Amino acid sequence: MSENINKLDILRAFGKMFAFQANASKILSLISKHIKRTTNHSVVNRMSASEPKMTTKSLHLTKGSSQPTFPDNENLRLYSMKYCPYAHRAHLVLDAKNIPYHTVFINLTEKPEWYQKVSALTKVPALELPEVKGDSLIESLIICDYIDEKYPQNQLNSKDSLEKARDRILVQRFETLTPVFGRFIYWKNEEEKNKIIEKLYAGLTIFETELKERNSKFFGGEKPKMLDYMIWPWFERFELLNFLLEQKFELNHFSKLSTWFDGMMKDEAVKKNFINIDDHYRFVKTRNYDNVAGCIEK
């Protein structure tokens, strides 16, 4: 979307569209209500067009950075990017299971030269296993399944093969929605915008219905499980739509997802990895990674 588009014109266009989207707006409202909860990250004002700033520390290794060294322990090593929803999945699972690990943030635009030795596809997340020299796992779903099988505490996947398969089908269905978020930011015309919105809310209706059928607070039952954590990163970022619209919506739909979202915001792993929406928006607009060499979180 061009930076020269008048904000008032954008607001008017979105307002007309949403006047006919009765089922579209509750999910924006429910996330707006909760997104400003106090967390371990600072809350900031929205970015002005002339002075983009980042407030959440997210120091990423970049081209020319030295490969980090690690303490002499058996902790897992997660290569991540602070604002990547796929890497976010791995953080959630590791923290939900209380597994100690090191985090190394990678700039995905200017990747360190040595990173291909860690991740064959040079993507994040990548999980380096200290006990297996020179071997790393890639792809968020593979990593999360490995962690859940390797470390038995707080098992996140169902022990029932059929239930696990059904949950994985829902994860795959959600995967078809993830590109919608990027397309929403860069829509080109009214027709494309309307198609994106229709697809997004049709997808959300699937998960609203699934929660009703399961008759549980979370998809995993009384507490979050693998399916909950696999879809959460995109819900955390959902209020990015409100940043583009610069207004809130109040409609009474998606009641089950509303309760689910409220519960997820209270989860310890979610709170530990939560980034306020202001910083998400700044990253989307600036792609500023705050590159500082030698960044390792312990």
PDB file of C-alpha atoms in Angstrom, residues 104-250:
ATOM      1  CA  VAL A 104      19.567 -16.324  18.954  1.00  0.00           C
ATOM      2  CA  PHE A 105      17.714 -13.730  16.883  1.00  0.00           C
ATOM      3  CA  ILE A 106      18.448 -13.681  13.145  1.00  0.00           C
ATOM      4  CA  ASN A 107      17.924 -10.819  10.699  1.00  0.00           C
ATOM      5  CA  LEU A 108      16.057 -12.490   7.840  1.00  0.00           C
ATOM      6  CA  THR A 109      16.805  -9.708   5.371  1.00  0.00           C
ATOM      7  CA  GLU A 110      20.564  -9.594   5.949  1.00  0.00           C
ATOM      8  CA  LYS A 111      21.312 -13.081   7.257  1.00  0.00           C
ATOM      9  CA  PRO A 112      24.685 -13.950   8.787  1.00  0.00           C
ATOM     10  CA  GLU A 113      26.897 -15.842   6.353  1.00  0.00           C
ATOM     11  CA  TRP A 114      27.237 -18.805   8.720  1.00  0.00           C
ATOM     12  CA  TYR A 115      23.493 -19.264   9.214  1.00  0.00           C
ATOM     13  CA  GLN A 116      23.071 -21.691   6.312  1.00  0.00           C
ATOM     14  CA  LYS A 117      25.165 -24.176   8.296  1.00  0.00           C
ATOM     15  CA  VAL A 118      22.563 -23.958  11.063  1.00  0.00           C
ATOM     16  CA  SER A 119      19.416 -23.895   8.924  1.00  0.00           C
ATOM     17  CA  ALA A 120      19.599 -25.550   5.516  1.00  0.00           C
ATOM     18  CA  LEU A 121      16.781 -23.348   4.213  1.00  0.00           C
ATOM     19  CA  THR A 122      18.079 -20.277   6.127  1.00  0.00           C
ATOM     20  CA  LYS A 123      14.651 -19.829   7.697  1.00  0.00           C
ATOM     21  CA  VAL A 124      13.503 -19.508  11.286  1.00  0.00           C
ATOM     22  CA  PRO A 125      12.800 -21.188  13.541  1.00  0.00           C
ATOM     23  CA  ALA A 126      15.729 -23.575  13.666  1.00  0.00           C
ATOM     24  CA  LEU A 127      16.448 -25.712  16.712  1.00  0.00           C
ATOM     25  CA  GLU A 128      20.038 -26.753  17.359  1.00  0.00           C
ATOM     26  CA  LEU A 129      20.468 -29.881  19.468  1.00  0.00           C
ATOM     27  CA  PRO A 130      23.658 -29.714  21.581  1.00  0.00           C
ATOM     28  CA  GLU A 131      23.803 -33.482  22.016  1.00  0.00           C
ATOM     29  CA  VAL A 132      23.783 -33.990  18.227  1.00  0.00           C
ATOM     30  CA  LYS A 133      26.693 -32.014  16.820  1.00  0.00           C
ATOM     31  CA  GLY A 134      26.020 -30.232  13.560  1.00  0.00           C
ATOM     32  CA  ASP A 135      22.355 -31.189  13.441  1.00  0.00           C
ATOM     33  CA  SER A 136      19.416 -28.769  13.552  1.00  0.00           C
ATOM     34  CA  LEU A 137      15.679 -29.104  13.112  1.00  0.00           C
ATOM     35  CA  ILE A 138      13.743 -26.680  10.922  1.00  0.00           C
ATOM     36  CA  GLU A 139      10.053 -25.856  10.315  1.00  0.00           C
ATOM     37  CA  SER A 140       7.889 -24.821  13.242  1.00  0.00           C
ATOM     38  CA  LEU A 141       5.527 -27.814  13.276  1.00  0.00           C
ATOM     39  CA  ILE A 142       8.388 -30.323  13.096  1.00  0.00           C
ATOM     40  CA  ILE A 143      10.236 -28.537  15.895  1.00  0.00           C
ATOM     41  CA  CYS A 144       7.176 -28.332  18.134  1.00  0.00           C
ATOM     42  CA  ASP A 145       6.300 -31.996  17.649  1.00  0.00           C
ATOM     43  CA  TYR A 146       9.892 -33.012  18.414  1.00  0.00           C
ATOM     44  CA  ILE A 147       9.927 -30.963  21.612  1.00  0.00           C
ATOM     45  CA  ASP A 148       6.621 -32.431  22.746  1.00  0.00           C
ATOM     46  CA  GLU A 149       7.786 -36.009  22.155  1.00  0.00           C
ATOM     47  CA  LYS A 150      11.283 -35.514  23.570  1.00  0.00           C
ATOM     48  CA  TYR A 151      10.174 -33.808  26.775  1.00  0.00           C
ATOM     49  CA  PRO A 152       7.174 -35.581  28.352  1.00  0.00           C
ATOM     50  CA  GLN A 153       6.180 -32.898  30.871  1.00  0.00           C
ATOM     51  CA  ASN A 154       2.926 -31.076  30.056  1.00  0.00           C
ATOM     52  CA  GLN A 155       2.235 -33.063  26.910  1.00  0.00           C
ATOM     53  CA  LEU A 156       0.640 -30.815  24.301  1.00  0.00           C
ATOM     54  CA  ASN A 157      -0.336 -33.247  21.558  1.00  0.00           C
ATOM     55  CA  SER A 158      -3.136 -35.665  22.320  1.00  0.00           C
ATOM     56  CA  LYS A 159      -2.136 -39.247  23.101  1.00  0.00           C
ATOM     57  CA  ASP A 160      -5.107 -40.342  21.029  1.00  0.00           C
ATOM     58  CA  SER A 161      -3.933 -40.717  17.424  1.00  0.00           C
ATOM     59  CA  LEU A 162      -7.271 -39.690  15.934  1.00  0.00           C
ATOM     60  CA  GLU A 163      -7.585 -36.580  18.102  1.00  0.00           C
ATOM     61  CA  LYS A 164      -4.014 -35.613  17.237  1.00  0.00           C
ATOM     62  CA  ALA A 165      -4.766 -36.073  13.532  1.00  0.00           C
ATOM     63  CA  ARG A 166      -7.910 -33.942  13.773  1.00  0.00           C
ATOM     64  CA  ASP A 167      -5.991 -31.179  15.511  1.00  0.00           C
ATOM     65  CA  ARG A 168      -3.308 -31.298  12.830  1.00  0.00           C
ATOM     66  CA  ILE A 169      -5.955 -30.965  10.133  1.00  0.00           C
ATOM     67  CA  LEU A 170      -7.176 -27.794  11.859  1.00  0.00           C
ATOM     68  CA  VAL A 171      -3.616 -26.468  12.002  1.00  0.00           C
ATOM     69  CA  GLN A 172      -3.317 -27.078   8.264  1.00  0.00           C
ATOM     70  CA  ARG A 173      -6.643 -25.348   7.649  1.00  0.00           C
ATOM     71  CA  PHE A 174      -5.389 -22.372   9.616  1.00  0.00           C
ATOM     72  CA  GLU A 175      -2.207 -22.369   7.520  1.00  0.00           C
ATOM     73  CA  THR A 176      -4.357 -21.399   4.533  1.00  0.00           C
ATOM     74  CA  LEU A 177      -5.350 -18.236   6.419  1.00  0.00           C
ATOM     75  CA  THR A 178      -1.883 -17.050   7.412  1.00  0.00           C
ATOM     76  CA  PRO A 179      -1.081 -15.431   4.027  1.00  0.00           C
ATOM     77  CA  VAL A 180      -4.260 -13.369   4.394  1.00  0.00           C
ATOM     78  CA  PHE A 181      -2.631 -11.190   7.048  1.00  0.00           C
ATOM     79  CA  GLY A 182       0.128 -10.062   4.705  1.00  0.00           C
ATOM     80  CA  ARG A 183      -2.262  -9.585   1.818  1.00  0.00           C
ATOM     81  CA  PHE A 184      -4.494  -7.416   3.975  1.00  0.00           C
ATOM     82  CA  ILE A 185      -1.644  -4.980   4.593  1.00  0.00           C
ATOM     83  CA  TYR A 186      -0.818  -4.707   0.894  1.00  0.00           C
ATOM     84  CA  TRP A 187      -4.273  -4.842  -0.722  1.00  0.00           C
ATOM     85  CA  LYS A 188      -4.405  -3.079  -4.086  1.00  0.00           C
ATOM     86  CA  ASN A 189      -8.083  -2.360  -4.713  1.00  0.00           C
ATOM     87  CA  GLU A 190     -11.555  -2.645  -3.203  1.00  0.00           C
ATOM     88  CA  GLU A 191     -12.351  -5.946  -4.902  1.00  0.00           C
ATOM     89  CA  GLU A 192      -9.185  -7.614  -3.620  1.00  0.00           C
ATOM     90  CA  LYS A 193      -9.726  -6.162  -0.165  1.00  0.00           C
ATOM     91  CA  ASN A 194     -13.266  -7.535   0.046  1.00  0.00           C
ATOM     92  CA  LYS A 195     -12.141 -11.006  -1.032  1.00  0.00           C
ATOM     93  CA  ILE A 196      -9.410 -11.019   1.615  1.00  0.00           C
ATOM     94  CA  ILE A 197     -11.852 -10.000   4.340  1.00  0.00           C
ATOM     95  CA  GLU A 198     -14.391 -12.623   3.274  1.00  0.00           C
ATOM     96  CA  LYS A 199     -11.766 -15.376   3.343  1.00  0.00           C
ATOM     97  CA  LEU A 200     -10.447 -14.310   6.725  1.00  0.00           C
ATOM     98  CA  TYR A 201     -13.804 -14.271   8.474  1.00  0.00           C
ATOM     99  CA  ALA A 202     -14.974 -17.456   6.806  1.00  0.00           C
ATOM    100  CA  GLY A 203     -11.886 -19.081   8.285  1.00  0.00           C
ATOM    101  CA  LEU A 204     -12.518 -17.645  11.735  1.00  0.00           C
ATOM    102  CA  THR A 205     -16.059 -19.012  11.602  1.00  0.00           C
ATOM    103  CA  ILE A 206     -14.611 -22.515  11.205  1.00  0.00           C
ATOM    104  CA  PHE A 207     -12.703 -22.163  14.467  1.00  0.00           C
ATOM    105  CA  GLU A 208     -15.635 -20.540  16.249  1.00  0.00           C
ATOM    106  CA  THR A 209     -17.769 -23.525  15.267  1.00  0.00           C
ATOM    107  CA  GLU A 210     -15.064 -25.985  16.314  1.00  0.00           C
ATOM    108  CA  LEU A 211     -14.906 -24.501  19.810  1.00  0.00           C
ATOM    109  CA  LYS A 212     -18.685 -24.753  20.107  1.00  0.00           C
ATOM    110  CA  GLU A 213     -18.590 -28.406  19.097  1.00  0.00           C
ATOM    111  CA  ARG A 214     -15.781 -29.183  21.535  1.00  0.00           C
ATOM    112  CA  ASN A 215     -17.640 -27.335  24.287  1.00  0.00           C
ATOM    113  CA  SER A 216     -14.375 -26.377  25.973  1.00  0.00           C
ATOM    114  CA  LYS A 217     -12.562 -23.170  26.866  1.00  0.00           C
ATOM    115  CA  PHE A 218      -9.545 -24.084  24.760  1.00  0.00           C
ATOM    116  CA  PHE A 219      -9.134 -26.299  21.733  1.00  0.00           C
ATOM    117  CA  GLY A 220      -7.080 -28.557  23.984  1.00  0.00           C
ATOM    118  CA  GLY A 221      -9.715 -28.715  26.715  1.00  0.00           C
ATOM    119  CA  GLU A 222      -9.343 -26.929  30.041  1.00  0.00           C
ATOM    120  CA  LYS A 223      -5.894 -25.556  29.222  1.00  0.00           C
ATOM    121  CA  PRO A 224      -4.026 -24.665  26.019  1.00  0.00           C
ATOM    122  CA  LYS A 225      -2.548 -27.518  24.018  1.00  0.00           C
ATOM    123  CA  MET A 226      -0.665 -27.786  20.728  1.00  0.00           C
ATOM    124  CA  LEU A 227      -3.468 -26.530  18.467  1.00  0.00           C
ATOM    125  CA  ASP A 228      -4.009 -23.481  20.679  1.00  0.00           C
ATOM    126  CA  TYR A 229      -0.331 -22.549  20.570  1.00  0.00           C
ATOM    127  CA  MET A 230       0.002 -23.198  16.828  1.00  0.00           C
ATOM    128  CA  ILE A 231      -2.676 -20.642  15.905  1.00  0.00           C
ATOM    129  CA  TRP A 232      -2.129 -18.095  18.687  1.00  0.00           C
ATOM    130  CA  PRO A 233       0.685 -16.026  17.080  1.00  0.00           C
ATOM    131  CA  TRP A 234      -1.665 -14.721  14.387  1.00  0.00           C
ATOM    132  CA  PHE A 235      -4.349 -13.801  16.909  1.00  0.00           C
ATOM    133  CA  GLU A 236      -1.787 -11.795  18.863  1.00  0.00           C
ATOM    134  CA  ARG A 237      -1.137  -9.827  15.671  1.00  0.00           C
ATOM    135  CA  PHE A 238      -4.769  -9.453  14.662  1.00  0.00           C
ATOM    136  CA  GLU A 239      -5.131  -5.906  15.942  1.00  0.00           C
ATOM    137  CA  LEU A 240      -2.764  -4.823  13.169  1.00  0.00           C
ATOM    138  CA  LEU A 241      -5.995  -4.469  11.201  1.00  0.00           C
ATOM    139  CA  ASN A 242      -7.162  -1.820  13.654  1.00  0.00           C
ATOM    140  CA  PHE A 243      -3.939   0.104  13.125  1.00  0.00           C
ATOM    141  CA  LEU A 244      -4.793   0.381   9.459  1.00  0.00           C
ATOM    142  CA  LEU A 245      -8.406   1.320  10.143  1.00  0.00           C
ATOM    143  CA  GLU A 246      -7.658   3.537  13.149  1.00  0.00           C
ATOM    144  CA  GLN A 247     -10.991   2.709  14.757  1.00  0.00           C
ATOM    145  CA  LYS A 248     -12.620  -0.018  16.880  1.00  0.00           C
ATOM    146  CA  PHE A 249     -15.657  -2.150  16.102  1.00  0.00           C
ATOM    147  CA  GLU A 250     -18.259  -3.464  18.538  1.00  0.00           C
TER     148      GLU A 250
END
